PDB file of C-alpha atoms in Angstrom:
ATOM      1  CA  UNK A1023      -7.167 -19.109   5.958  1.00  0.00           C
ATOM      2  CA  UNK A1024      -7.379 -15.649   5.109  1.00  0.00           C
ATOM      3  CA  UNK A1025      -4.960 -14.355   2.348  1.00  0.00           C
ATOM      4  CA  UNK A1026      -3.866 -10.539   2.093  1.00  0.00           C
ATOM      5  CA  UNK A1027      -2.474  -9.627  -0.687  1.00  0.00           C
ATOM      6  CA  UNK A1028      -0.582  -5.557  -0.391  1.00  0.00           C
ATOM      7  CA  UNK A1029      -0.692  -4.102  -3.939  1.00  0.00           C
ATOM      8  CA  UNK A1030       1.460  -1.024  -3.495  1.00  0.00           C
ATOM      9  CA  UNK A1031       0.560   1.616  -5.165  1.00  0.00           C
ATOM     10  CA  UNK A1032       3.930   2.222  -6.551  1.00  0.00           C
ATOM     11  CA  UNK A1033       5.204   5.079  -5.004  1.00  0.00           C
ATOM     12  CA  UNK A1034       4.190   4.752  -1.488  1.00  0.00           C
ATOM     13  CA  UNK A1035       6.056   2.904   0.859  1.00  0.00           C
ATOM     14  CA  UNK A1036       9.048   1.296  -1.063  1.00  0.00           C
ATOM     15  CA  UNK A1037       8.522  -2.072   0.622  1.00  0.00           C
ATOM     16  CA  UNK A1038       8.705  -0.133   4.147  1.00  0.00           C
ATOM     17  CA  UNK A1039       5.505  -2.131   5.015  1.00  0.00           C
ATOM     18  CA  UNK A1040       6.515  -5.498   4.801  1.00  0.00           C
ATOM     19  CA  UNK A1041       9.953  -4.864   6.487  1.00  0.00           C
ATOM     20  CA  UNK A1042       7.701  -3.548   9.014  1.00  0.00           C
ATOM     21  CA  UNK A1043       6.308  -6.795   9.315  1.00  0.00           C
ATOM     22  CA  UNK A1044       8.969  -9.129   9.218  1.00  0.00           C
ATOM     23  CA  UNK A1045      10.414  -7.154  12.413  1.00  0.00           C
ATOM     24  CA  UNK A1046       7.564  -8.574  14.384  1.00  0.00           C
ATOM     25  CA  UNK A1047       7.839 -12.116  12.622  1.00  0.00           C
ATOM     26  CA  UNK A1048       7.889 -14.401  15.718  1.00  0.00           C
ATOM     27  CA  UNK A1049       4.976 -12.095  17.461  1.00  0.00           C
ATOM     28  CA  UNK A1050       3.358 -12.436  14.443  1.00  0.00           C
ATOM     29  CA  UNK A1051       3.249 -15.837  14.154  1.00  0.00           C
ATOM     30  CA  UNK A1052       2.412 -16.048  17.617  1.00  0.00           C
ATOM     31  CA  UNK A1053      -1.014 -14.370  16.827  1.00  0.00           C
ATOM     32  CA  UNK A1054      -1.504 -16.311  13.655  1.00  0.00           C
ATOM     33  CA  UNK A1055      -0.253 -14.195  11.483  1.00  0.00           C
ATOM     34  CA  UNK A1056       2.344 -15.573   8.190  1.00  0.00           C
ATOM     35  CA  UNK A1057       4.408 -12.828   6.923  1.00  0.00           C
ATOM     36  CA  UNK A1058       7.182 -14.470   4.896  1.00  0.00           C
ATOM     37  CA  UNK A1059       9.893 -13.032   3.062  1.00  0.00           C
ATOM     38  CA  UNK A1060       9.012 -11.122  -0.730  1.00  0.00           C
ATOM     39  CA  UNK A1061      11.986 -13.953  -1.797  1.00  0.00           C
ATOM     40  CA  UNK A1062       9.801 -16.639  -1.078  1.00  0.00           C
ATOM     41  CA  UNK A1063       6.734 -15.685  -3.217  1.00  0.00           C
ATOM     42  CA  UNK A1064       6.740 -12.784  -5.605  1.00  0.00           C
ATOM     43  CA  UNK A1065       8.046 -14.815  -8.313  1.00  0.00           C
ATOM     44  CA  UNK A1066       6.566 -17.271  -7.969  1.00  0.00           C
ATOM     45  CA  UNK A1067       3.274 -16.017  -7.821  1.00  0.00           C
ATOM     46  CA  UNK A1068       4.098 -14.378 -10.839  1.00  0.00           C
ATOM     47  CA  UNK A1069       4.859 -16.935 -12.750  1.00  0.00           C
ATOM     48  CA  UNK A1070       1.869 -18.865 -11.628  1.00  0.00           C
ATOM     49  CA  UNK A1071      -0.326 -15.186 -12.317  1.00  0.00           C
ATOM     50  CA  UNK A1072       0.642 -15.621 -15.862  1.00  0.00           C
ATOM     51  CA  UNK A1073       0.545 -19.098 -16.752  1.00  0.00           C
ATOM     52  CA  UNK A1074      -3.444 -19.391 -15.305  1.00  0.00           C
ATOM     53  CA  UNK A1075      -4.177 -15.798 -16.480  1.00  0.00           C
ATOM     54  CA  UNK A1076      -7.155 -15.493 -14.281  1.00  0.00           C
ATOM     55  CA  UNK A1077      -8.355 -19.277 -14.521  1.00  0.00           C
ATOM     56  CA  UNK A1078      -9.230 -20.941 -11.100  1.00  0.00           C
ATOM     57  CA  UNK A1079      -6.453 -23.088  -9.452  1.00  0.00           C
ATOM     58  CA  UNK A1080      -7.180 -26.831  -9.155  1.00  0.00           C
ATOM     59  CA  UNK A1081      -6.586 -27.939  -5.854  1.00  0.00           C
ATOM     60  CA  UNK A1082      -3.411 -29.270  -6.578  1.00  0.00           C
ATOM     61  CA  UNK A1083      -1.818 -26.031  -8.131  1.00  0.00           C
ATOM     62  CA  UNK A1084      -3.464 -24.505  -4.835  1.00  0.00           C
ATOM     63  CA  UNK A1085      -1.595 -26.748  -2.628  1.00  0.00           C
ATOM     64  CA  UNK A1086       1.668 -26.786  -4.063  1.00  0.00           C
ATOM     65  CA  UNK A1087       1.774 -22.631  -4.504  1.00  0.00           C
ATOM     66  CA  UNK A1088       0.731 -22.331  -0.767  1.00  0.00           C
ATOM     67  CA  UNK A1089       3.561 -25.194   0.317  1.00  0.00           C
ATOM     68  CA  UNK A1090       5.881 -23.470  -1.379  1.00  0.00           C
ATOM     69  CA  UNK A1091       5.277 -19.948   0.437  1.00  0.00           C
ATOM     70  CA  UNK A1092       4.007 -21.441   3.469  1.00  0.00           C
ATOM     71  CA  UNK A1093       7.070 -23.686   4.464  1.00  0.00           C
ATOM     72  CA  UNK A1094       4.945 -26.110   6.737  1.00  0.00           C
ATOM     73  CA  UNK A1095       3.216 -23.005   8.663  1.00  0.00           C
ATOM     74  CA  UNK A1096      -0.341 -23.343   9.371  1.00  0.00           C
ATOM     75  CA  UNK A1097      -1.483 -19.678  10.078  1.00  0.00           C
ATOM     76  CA  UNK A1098      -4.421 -18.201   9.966  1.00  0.00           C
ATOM     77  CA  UNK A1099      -4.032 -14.943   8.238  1.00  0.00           C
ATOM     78  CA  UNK A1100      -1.168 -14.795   5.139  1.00  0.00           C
ATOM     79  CA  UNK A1101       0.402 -11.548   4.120  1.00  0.00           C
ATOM     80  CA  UNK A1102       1.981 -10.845   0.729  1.00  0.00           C
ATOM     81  CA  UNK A1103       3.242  -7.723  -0.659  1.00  0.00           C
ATOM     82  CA  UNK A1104       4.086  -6.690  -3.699  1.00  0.00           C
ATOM     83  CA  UNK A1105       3.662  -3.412  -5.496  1.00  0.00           C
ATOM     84  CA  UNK A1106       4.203  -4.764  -8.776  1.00  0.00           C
ATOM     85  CA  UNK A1107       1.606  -7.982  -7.959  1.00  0.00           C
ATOM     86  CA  UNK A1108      -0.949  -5.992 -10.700  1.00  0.00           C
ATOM     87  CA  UNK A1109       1.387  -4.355 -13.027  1.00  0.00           C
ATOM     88  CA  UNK A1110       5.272  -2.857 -13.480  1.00  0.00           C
ATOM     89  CA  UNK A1111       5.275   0.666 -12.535  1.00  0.00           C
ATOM     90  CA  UNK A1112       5.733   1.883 -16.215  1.00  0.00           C
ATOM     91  CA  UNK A1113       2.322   0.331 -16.539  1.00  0.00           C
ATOM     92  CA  UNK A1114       0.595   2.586 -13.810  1.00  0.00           C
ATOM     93  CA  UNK A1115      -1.077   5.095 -16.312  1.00  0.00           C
ATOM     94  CA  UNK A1116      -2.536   4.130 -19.158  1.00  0.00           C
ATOM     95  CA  UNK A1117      -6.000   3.788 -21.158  1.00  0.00           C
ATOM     96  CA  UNK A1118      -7.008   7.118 -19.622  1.00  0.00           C
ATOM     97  CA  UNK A1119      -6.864   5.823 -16.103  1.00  0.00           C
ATOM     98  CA  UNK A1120      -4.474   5.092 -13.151  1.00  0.00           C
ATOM     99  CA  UNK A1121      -3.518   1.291 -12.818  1.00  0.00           C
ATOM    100  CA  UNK A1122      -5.990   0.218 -15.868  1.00  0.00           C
ATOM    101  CA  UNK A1123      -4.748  -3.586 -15.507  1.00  0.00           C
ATOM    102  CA  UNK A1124      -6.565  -3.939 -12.470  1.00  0.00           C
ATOM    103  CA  UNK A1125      -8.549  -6.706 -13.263  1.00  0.00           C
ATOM    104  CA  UNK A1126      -5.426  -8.576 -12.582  1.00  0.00           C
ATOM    105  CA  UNK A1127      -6.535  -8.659  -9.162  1.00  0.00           C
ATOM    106  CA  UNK A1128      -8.637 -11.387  -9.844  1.00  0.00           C
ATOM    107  CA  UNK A1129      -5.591 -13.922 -11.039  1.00  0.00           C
ATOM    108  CA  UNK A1130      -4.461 -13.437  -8.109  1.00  0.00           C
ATOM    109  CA  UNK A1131      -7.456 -13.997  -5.926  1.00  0.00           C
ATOM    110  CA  UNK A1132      -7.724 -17.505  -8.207  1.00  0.00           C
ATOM    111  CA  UNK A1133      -4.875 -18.916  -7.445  1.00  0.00           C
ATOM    112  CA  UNK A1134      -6.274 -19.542  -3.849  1.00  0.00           C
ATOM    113  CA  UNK A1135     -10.023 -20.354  -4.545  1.00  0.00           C
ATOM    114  CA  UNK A1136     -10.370 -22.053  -1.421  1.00  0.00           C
ATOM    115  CA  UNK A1137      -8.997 -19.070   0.659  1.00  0.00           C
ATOM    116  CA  UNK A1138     -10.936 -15.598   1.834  1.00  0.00           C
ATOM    117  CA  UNK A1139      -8.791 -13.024   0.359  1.00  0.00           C
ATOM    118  CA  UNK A1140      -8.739  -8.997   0.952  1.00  0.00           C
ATOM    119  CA  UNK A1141      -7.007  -6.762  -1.122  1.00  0.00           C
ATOM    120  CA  UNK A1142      -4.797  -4.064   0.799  1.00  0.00           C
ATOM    121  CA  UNK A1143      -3.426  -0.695  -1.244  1.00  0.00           C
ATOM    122  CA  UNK A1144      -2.017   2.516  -0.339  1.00  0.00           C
ATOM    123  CA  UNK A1145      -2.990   5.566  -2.539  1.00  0.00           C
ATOM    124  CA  UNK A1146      -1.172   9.086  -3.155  1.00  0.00           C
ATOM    125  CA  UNK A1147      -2.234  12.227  -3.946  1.00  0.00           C
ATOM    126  CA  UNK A1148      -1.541  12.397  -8.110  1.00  0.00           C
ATOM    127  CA  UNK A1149      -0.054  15.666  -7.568  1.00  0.00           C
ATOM    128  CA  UNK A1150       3.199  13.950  -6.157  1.00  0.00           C
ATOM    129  CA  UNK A1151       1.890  10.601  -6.730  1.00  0.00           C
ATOM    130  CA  UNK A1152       2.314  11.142 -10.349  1.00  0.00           C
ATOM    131  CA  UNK A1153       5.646  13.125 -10.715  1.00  0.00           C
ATOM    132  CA  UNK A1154       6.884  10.653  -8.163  1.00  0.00           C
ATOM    133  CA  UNK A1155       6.284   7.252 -10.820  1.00  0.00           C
ATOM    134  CA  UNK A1156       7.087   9.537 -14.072  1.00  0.00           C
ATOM    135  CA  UNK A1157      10.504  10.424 -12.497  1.00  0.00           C
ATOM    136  CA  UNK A1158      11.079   6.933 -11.724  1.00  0.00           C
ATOM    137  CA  UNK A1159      10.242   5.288 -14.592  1.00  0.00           C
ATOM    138  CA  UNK A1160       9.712   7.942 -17.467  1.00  0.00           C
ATOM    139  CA  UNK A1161      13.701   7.739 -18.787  1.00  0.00           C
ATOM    140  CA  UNK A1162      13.296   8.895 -22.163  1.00  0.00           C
ATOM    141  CA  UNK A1163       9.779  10.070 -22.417  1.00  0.00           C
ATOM    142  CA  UNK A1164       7.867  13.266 -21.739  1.00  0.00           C
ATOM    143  CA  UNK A1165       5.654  13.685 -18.996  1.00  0.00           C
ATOM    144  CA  UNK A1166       3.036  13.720 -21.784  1.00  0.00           C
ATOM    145  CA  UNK A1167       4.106  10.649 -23.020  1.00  0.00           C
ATOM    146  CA  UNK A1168       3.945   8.984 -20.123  1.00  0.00           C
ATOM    147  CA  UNK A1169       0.377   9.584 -18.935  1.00  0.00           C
ATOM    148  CA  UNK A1170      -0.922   9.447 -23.058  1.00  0.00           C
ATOM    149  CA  UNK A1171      -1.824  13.010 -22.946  1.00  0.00           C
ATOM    150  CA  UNK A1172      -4.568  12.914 -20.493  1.00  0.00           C
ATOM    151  CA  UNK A1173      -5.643  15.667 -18.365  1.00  0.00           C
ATOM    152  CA  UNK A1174      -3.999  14.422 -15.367  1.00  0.00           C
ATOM    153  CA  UNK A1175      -7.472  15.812 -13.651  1.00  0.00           C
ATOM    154  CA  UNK A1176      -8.962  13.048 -15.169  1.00  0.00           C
ATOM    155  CA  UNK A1177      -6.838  10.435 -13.157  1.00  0.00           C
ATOM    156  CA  UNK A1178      -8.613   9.662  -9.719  1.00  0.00           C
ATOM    157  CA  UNK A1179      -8.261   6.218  -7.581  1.00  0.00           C
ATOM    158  CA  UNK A1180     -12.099   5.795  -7.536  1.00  0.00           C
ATOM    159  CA  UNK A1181     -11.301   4.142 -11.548  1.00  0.00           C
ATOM    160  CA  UNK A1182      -9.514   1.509 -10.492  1.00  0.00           C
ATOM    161  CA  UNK A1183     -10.333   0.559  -7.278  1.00  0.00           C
ATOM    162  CA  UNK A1184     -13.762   0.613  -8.459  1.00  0.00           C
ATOM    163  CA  UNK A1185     -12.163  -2.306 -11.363  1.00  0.00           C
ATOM    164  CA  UNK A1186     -10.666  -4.155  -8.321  1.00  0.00           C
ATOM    165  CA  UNK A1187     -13.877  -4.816  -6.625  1.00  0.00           C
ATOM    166  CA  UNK A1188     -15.881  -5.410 -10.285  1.00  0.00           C
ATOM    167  CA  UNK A1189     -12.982  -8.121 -10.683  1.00  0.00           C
ATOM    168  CA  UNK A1190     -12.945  -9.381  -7.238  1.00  0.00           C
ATOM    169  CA  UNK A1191     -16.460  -9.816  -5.773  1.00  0.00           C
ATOM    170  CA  UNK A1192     -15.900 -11.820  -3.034  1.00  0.00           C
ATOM    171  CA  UNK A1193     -12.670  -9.881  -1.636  1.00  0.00           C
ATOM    172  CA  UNK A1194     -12.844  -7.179   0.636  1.00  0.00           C
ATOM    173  CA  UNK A1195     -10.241  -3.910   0.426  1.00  0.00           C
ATOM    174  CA  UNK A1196      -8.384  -2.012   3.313  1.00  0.00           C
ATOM    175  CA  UNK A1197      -7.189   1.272   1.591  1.00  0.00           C
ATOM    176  CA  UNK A1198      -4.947   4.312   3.174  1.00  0.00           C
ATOM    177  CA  UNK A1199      -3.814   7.185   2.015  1.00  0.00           C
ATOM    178  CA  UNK A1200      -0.023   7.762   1.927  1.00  0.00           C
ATOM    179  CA  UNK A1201       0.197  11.267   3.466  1.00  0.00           C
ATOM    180  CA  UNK A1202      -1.486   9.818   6.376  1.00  0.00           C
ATOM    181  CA  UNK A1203       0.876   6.907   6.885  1.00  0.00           C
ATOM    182  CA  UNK A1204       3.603   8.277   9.179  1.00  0.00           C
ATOM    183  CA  UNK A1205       0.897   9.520  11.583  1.00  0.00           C
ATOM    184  CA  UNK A1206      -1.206   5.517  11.133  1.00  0.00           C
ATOM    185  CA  UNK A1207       1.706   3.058  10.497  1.00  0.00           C
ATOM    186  CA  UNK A1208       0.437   0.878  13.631  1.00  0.00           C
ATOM    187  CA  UNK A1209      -3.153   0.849  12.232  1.00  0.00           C
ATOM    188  CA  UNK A1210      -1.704  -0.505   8.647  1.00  0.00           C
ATOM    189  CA  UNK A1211       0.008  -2.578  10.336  1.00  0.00           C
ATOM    190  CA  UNK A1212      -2.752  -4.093  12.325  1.00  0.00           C
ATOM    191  CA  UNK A1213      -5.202  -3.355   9.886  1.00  0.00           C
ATOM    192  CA  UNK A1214      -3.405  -5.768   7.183  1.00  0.00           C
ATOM    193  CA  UNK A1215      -2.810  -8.554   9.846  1.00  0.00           C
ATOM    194  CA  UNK A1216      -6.360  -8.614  11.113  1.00  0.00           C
ATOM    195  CA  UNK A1217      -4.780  -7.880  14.892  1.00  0.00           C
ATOM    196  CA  UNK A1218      -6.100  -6.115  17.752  1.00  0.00           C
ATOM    197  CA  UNK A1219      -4.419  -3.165  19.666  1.00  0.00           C
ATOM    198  CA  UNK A1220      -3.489  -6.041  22.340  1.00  0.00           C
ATOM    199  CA  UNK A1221      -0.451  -7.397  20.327  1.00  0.00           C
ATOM    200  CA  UNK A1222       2.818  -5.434  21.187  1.00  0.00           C
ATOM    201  CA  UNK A1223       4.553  -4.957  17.607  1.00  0.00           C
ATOM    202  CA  UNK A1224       7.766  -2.754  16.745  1.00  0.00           C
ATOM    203  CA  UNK A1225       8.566  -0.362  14.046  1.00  0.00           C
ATOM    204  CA  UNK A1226       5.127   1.462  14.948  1.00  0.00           C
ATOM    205  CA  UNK A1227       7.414   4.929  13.911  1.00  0.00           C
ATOM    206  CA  UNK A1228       9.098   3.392  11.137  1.00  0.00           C
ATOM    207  CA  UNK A1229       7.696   5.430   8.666  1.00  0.00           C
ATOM    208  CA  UNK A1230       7.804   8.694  10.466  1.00  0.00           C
ATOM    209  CA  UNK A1231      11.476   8.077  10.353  1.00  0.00           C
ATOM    210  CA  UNK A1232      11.555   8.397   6.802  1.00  0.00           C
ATOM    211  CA  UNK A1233      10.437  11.525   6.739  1.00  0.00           C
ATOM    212  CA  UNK A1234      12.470  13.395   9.979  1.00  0.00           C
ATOM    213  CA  UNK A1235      15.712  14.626   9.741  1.00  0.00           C
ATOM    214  CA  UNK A1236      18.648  12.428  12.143  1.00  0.00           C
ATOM    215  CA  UNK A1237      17.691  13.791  14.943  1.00  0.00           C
ATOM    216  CA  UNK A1238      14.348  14.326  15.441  1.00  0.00           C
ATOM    217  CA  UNK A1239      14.242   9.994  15.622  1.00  0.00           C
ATOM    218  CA  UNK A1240      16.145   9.600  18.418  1.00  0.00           C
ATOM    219  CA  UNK A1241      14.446  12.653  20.339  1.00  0.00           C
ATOM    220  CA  UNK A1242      11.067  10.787  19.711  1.00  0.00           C
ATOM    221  CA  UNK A1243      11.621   7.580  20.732  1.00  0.00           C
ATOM    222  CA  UNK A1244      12.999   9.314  23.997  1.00  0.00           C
ATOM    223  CA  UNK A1245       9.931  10.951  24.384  1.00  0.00           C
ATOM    224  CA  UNK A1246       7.698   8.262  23.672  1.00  0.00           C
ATOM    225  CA  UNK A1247       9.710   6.174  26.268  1.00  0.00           C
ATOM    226  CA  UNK A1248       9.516   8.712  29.075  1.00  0.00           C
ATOM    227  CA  UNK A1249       5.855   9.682  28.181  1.00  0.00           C
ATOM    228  CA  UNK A1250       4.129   6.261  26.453  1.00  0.00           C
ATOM    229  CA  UNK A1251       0.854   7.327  24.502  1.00  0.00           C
ATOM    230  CA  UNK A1252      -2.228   6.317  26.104  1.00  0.00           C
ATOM    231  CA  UNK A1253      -4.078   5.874  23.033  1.00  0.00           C
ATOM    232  CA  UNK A1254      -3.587   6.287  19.095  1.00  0.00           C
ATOM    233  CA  UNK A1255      -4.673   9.896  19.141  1.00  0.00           C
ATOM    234  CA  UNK A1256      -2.509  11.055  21.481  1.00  0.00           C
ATOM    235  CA  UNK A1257       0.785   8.656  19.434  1.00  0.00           C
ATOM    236  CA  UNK A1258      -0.563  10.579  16.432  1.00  0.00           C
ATOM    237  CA  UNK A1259      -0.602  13.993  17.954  1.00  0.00           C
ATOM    238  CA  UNK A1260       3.241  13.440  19.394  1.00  0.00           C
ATOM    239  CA  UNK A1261       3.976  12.267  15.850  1.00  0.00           C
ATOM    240  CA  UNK A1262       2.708  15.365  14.556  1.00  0.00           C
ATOM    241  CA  UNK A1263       4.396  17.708  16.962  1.00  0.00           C
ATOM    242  CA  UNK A1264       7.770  15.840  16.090  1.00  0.00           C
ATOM    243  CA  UNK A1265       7.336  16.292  12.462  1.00  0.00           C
ATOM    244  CA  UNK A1266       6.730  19.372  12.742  1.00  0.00           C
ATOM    245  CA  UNK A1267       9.406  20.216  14.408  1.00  0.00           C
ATOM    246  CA  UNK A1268      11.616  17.854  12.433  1.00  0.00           C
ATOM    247  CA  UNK A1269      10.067  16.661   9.163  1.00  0.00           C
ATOM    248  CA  UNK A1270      12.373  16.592   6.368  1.00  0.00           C
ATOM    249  CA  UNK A1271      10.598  19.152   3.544  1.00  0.00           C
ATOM    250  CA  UNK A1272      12.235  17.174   0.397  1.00  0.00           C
ATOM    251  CA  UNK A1273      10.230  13.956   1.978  1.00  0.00           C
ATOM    252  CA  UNK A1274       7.000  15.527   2.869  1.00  0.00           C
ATOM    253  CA  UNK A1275       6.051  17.822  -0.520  1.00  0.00           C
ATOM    254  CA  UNK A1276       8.404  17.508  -3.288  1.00  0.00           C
ATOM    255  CA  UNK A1277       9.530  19.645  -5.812  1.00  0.00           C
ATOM    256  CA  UNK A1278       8.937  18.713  -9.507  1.00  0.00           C
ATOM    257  CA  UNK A1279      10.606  19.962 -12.447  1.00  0.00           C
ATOM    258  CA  UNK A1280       8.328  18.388 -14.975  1.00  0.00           C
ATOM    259  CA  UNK A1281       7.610  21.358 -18.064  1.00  0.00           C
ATOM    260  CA  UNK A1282       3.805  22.457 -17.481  1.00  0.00           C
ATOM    261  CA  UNK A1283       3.734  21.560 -13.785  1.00  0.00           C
ATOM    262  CA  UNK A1284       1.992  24.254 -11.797  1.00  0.00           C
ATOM    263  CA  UNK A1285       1.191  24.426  -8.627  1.00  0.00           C
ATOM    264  CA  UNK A1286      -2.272  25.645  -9.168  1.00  0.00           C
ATOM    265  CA  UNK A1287      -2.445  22.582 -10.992  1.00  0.00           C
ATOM    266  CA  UNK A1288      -0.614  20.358  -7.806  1.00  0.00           C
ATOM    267  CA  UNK A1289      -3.966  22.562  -6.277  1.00  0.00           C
ATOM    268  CA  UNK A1290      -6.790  21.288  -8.511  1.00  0.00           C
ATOM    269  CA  UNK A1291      -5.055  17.456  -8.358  1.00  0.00           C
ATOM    270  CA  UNK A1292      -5.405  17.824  -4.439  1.00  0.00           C
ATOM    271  CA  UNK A1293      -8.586  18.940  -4.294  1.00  0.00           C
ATOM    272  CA  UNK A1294      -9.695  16.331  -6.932  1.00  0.00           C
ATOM    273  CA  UNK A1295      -8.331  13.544  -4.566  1.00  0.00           C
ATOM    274  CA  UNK A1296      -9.575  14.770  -1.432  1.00  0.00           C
ATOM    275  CA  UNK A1297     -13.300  14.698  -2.971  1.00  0.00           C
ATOM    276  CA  UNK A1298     -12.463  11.378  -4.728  1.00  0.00           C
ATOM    277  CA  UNK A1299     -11.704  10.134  -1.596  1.00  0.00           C
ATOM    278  CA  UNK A1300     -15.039  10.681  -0.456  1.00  0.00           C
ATOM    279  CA  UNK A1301     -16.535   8.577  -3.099  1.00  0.00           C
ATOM    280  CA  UNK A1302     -14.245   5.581  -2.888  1.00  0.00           C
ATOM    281  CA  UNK A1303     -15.682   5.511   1.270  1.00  0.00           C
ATOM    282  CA  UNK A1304     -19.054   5.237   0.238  1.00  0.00           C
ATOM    283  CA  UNK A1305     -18.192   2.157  -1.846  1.00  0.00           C
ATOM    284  CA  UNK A1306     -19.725  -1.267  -0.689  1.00  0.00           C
ATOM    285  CA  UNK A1307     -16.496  -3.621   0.779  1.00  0.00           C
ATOM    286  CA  UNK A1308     -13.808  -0.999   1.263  1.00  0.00           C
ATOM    287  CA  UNK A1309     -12.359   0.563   4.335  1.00  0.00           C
ATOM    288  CA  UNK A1310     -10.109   3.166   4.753  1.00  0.00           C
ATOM    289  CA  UNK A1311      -7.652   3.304   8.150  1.00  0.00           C
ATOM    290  CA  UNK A1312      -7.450   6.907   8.716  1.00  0.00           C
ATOM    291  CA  UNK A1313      -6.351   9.137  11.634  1.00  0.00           C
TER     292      UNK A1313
END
């Protein structure tokens, strides 16, 4: 069986993917594909996380974890999401880097040493990516605080996805980029199932909707109806003409009121993550669903 385990980031889709999912359980499941409820396994998994801390499951801690979450299903690909699976969101900066406790990653790719397992994660742009987590999380701390006084330059995905495959080397990762995910929700979704462009799944808009106004959703799935997209570039164009037209600003770039916040720095951060991104596709065992 192959095990996928969703990592977040924080920040990114709010569980959105995984809803996604569960819309399609039955076709799912038809294709092989186990997506149960977060209920079912995040604590679980957890607790198991912490009591092996990174020691290989026997086979019968293996078994009873996977009974537990599987319920008697005998699938061939599992999904499991939870953006707190490697560490709380307060814990997403630290020790100079984003997500330093990403060696985590391997407890939970021990739990099932009998399993493939693949590693998916969205990642964001720092320049909203990190206002977004401070202003969630920050309460009584500065911004400064928060991220220990590094140059927030300094913060770039390649660190710890770099840790993720040093800790897992036997797990593959399927990495996206948040700004691109309205435009490539389908592709995540079939990317992180392992299914081909045969299997008819809903909620392919699902996360263009969060970010268009109330009526710009029900013109586009009018549109779509009357005029069906032939092929993902030409879904991704009318999902870009739509947004355009209808995006919601607030959703798409937000405004931060964090002291020292610049936007020539939002600039640099950008540019930093564009080039970043770059590096992270050259890496051995990572691939990256883009437009």
């Amino acid at each position: 069986m192959k095990i996928g385990f969703h990592i977040g980031a924080h920040e990114t889709d709010g569980d959105r993917l995984v809803k996604s999912l569960l819309r399609n359980r039955d076709t799912l499941d038809h294709a092989g594909v186990f997506v149960p409820g977060p209920g079912r396994y995040r604590g679980t998994l957890r607790d198991a996380a912490v009591r092996m801390r990174g020691d290989v499951a026997d086979a019968d801690t293996e078994e009873s974890l996977l009974d537990a979450i599987l319920d008697g299903a005998t699938p061939d690909t599992l999904f499991l999401s939870n953006s707190s699976f490697i560490s709380v969101p307060e814990m997403a900066v630290g020790e100079n880097q984003l997500y330093p406790r990403m060696f985590k990653a391997a407890w939970l790719r021990n739990l099932f040493p009998s399993h493939s397992v693949t590693f998916h994660i969205c990642v964001r742009d720092p320049a909203t990516f990190l206002p977004s987590i401070y202003q969630t999380v920050a309460r009584d701390k500065s911004f400064v605080e928060f991220t220990g006084g590094i140059d927030p330059r300094r913060l770039v995905w390649s660190a710890p996805i770099n840790q993720l495959l040093q800790s897992v080397p036997d797990a593959d990762v399927v990495l996206w980029c948040y700004e691109d995910t309205p435009l490539i929700w389908d592709e995540i979704m079939r990317a992180v199932c392992d299914i081909g462009p045969d299997v008819h799944l809903h909620g392919i808009y699902d996360m263009a909707r969060q970010v268009m106004n109330d009526e710009g959703m029900p013109r586009l799935r009018n549109y779509v109806a009357q005029h069906p997209p032939a092929n993902s570039a030409m879904r991704q164009r009318i999902i870009t003409a739509f947004l355009d037209k209808f995006g919601v600003d607030a959703a798409l770039e937000q405004q931060i009121p964090i002291e020292g916040w610049s936007q020539a720095l939002m600039d640099d951060l950008t540019t930093i993550y564009e080039e970043d991104l770059v590096d992270i596709a050259e890496l051995a065992r990572v691939r990256i669903v883009t437009r």
